[in-house]
């Protein structure tokens, strides 16, 4: 079983279009798929589940859609966090939180603090996240430490650098899943997926369920992981 699974949740808009609805309808129904994925991961002993909810590039979408996404994010925090806490799941929001409203930032902090001591599944929600930003902010932290004399340039190793990323001391991604049939990474966890196995499914995100998750796990288990070796 992979320790860390990451999912690019794609296809909400196309799913809504197929139903003759607005894109926000797809996002609303995508929450059900999130619940299913979290439940599956917790039941099967996956240590970390990272879900790509909102990229740093998504701000360029229509204002009405972005506003609806922010409202949905707030609603989900209100309705889901207590359930996560009850099930010993630790919630972490990874991304540039400064881009959110003060109210949403406060709700994020409260949600993370509530679940901070939980010892089960770590659920990362990547929101206002992009790997370019993640790697840049890690490099900036390292530069400050060098400037302050806390470390020297020669002390910098991949492991030390990795611990400055937003995923910090979490294991690297073993399996990356993308829904909707698209086969690209979209600036997601570029460092963390260096040796991940990739699984692409045509299933649109609102239709993602435990059966599809199981198929991805079975495909992963049948692969020979070499980590760059022969």
Tab-separated table of C-alpha atoms in Angstrom, residues 73-167:
chain	number	residue	atom	x	y	z
A	73	UNK	CA	-14.146	25.959	0.746
A	74	UNK	CA	-15.455	27.865	3.773
A	75	UNK	CA	-18.577	25.707	3.936
A	76	UNK	CA	-16.540	22.511	3.716
A	77	UNK	CA	-14.296	23.624	6.579
A	78	UNK	CA	-17.380	24.319	8.691
A	79	UNK	CA	-19.116	21.029	7.912
A	80	UNK	CA	-16.266	18.533	7.562
A	81	UNK	CA	-13.544	19.391	10.080
A	82	UNK	CA	-15.363	18.025	13.129
A	83	UNK	CA	-15.888	14.739	11.263
A	84	UNK	CA	-12.191	14.612	10.392
A	85	UNK	CA	-11.281	15.255	14.020
A	86	UNK	CA	-13.674	12.557	15.231
A	87	UNK	CA	-11.939	10.091	12.901
A	88	UNK	CA	-8.415	11.030	14.101
A	89	UNK	CA	-7.521	12.674	10.762
A	90	UNK	CA	-5.085	15.584	10.724
A	91	UNK	CA	-5.935	18.400	8.297
A	92	UNK	CA	-3.267	20.583	6.725
A	93	UNK	CA	-3.928	23.311	4.162
A	94	UNK	CA	-0.812	23.598	1.990
A	95	UNK	CA	-0.350	26.619	-0.233
A	96	UNK	CA	-0.003	30.387	-0.048
A	97	UNK	CA	-2.674	31.140	2.546
A	98	UNK	CA	-1.974	34.866	2.368
A	99	UNK	CA	-4.003	34.963	-0.844
A	100	UNK	CA	-7.220	34.186	1.033
A	101	UNK	CA	-9.507	36.538	2.949
A	102	UNK	CA	-8.785	37.118	6.637
A	103	UNK	CA	-11.961	35.239	7.534
A	104	UNK	CA	-10.937	32.185	5.545
A	105	UNK	CA	-7.374	32.329	6.902
A	106	UNK	CA	-8.778	32.342	10.436
A	107	UNK	CA	-11.027	29.359	9.682
A	108	UNK	CA	-8.069	27.468	8.201
A	109	UNK	CA	-5.967	28.118	11.310
A	110	UNK	CA	-8.777	26.972	13.612
A	111	UNK	CA	-9.309	23.804	11.569
A	112	UNK	CA	-5.619	22.921	11.562
A	113	UNK	CA	-5.294	23.563	15.293
A	114	UNK	CA	-8.316	21.390	16.093
A	115	UNK	CA	-6.817	18.369	14.327
A	116	UNK	CA	-3.119	19.083	15.011
A	117	UNK	CA	-2.578	16.263	17.505
A	118	UNK	CA	-4.467	13.585	15.568
A	119	UNK	CA	-2.342	10.553	14.715
A	120	UNK	CA	-4.242	8.952	11.821
A	121	UNK	CA	-4.333	9.940	8.161
A	122	UNK	CA	-2.739	13.272	7.245
A	123	UNK	CA	-5.043	15.051	4.795
A	124	UNK	CA	-3.308	17.794	2.824
A	125	UNK	CA	-5.591	20.138	0.913
A	126	UNK	CA	-3.517	22.046	-1.647
A	127	UNK	CA	-5.210	25.429	-1.956
A	128	UNK	CA	-3.671	28.413	-3.733
A	129	UNK	CA	-0.820	26.002	-4.332
A	130	UNK	CA	1.732	25.798	-7.125
A	131	UNK	CA	5.046	23.953	-7.152
A	132	UNK	CA	6.952	26.962	-8.483
A	133	UNK	CA	5.771	28.898	-5.413
A	134	UNK	CA	6.499	25.961	-3.079
A	135	UNK	CA	10.062	25.461	-4.315
A	136	UNK	CA	10.710	29.216	-4.356
A	137	UNK	CA	9.547	29.726	-0.767
A	138	UNK	CA	11.703	26.796	0.352
A	139	UNK	CA	14.742	28.334	-1.376
A	140	UNK	CA	14.006	31.678	0.297
A	141	UNK	CA	13.902	30.012	3.731
A	142	UNK	CA	17.239	28.338	3.066
A	143	UNK	CA	18.751	31.629	1.889
A	144	UNK	CA	17.654	33.365	5.095
A	145	UNK	CA	19.224	30.615	7.210
A	146	UNK	CA	22.492	30.956	5.314
A	147	UNK	CA	22.397	34.752	5.712
A	148	UNK	CA	21.816	34.408	9.464
A	149	UNK	CA	24.677	31.947	9.753
A	150	UNK	CA	22.431	29.107	10.923
A	151	UNK	CA	23.708	26.897	8.098
A	152	UNK	CA	26.360	27.128	5.397
A	153	UNK	CA	25.764	26.647	1.691
A	154	UNK	CA	27.554	23.288	1.859
A	155	UNK	CA	25.012	22.112	4.476
A	156	UNK	CA	22.178	22.264	1.948
A	157	UNK	CA	21.141	18.771	0.870
A	158	UNK	CA	18.032	17.472	-0.907
A	159	UNK	CA	16.722	16.219	2.445
A	160	UNK	CA	17.277	19.565	4.167
A	161	UNK	CA	15.664	21.387	1.267
A	162	UNK	CA	12.732	18.984	1.194
A	163	UNK	CA	11.968	19.754	4.821
A	164	UNK	CA	11.389	23.409	3.899
A	165	UNK	CA	8.637	22.493	1.424
A	166	UNK	CA	5.030	22.737	2.615
A	167	UNK	CA	4.875	18.953	2.957
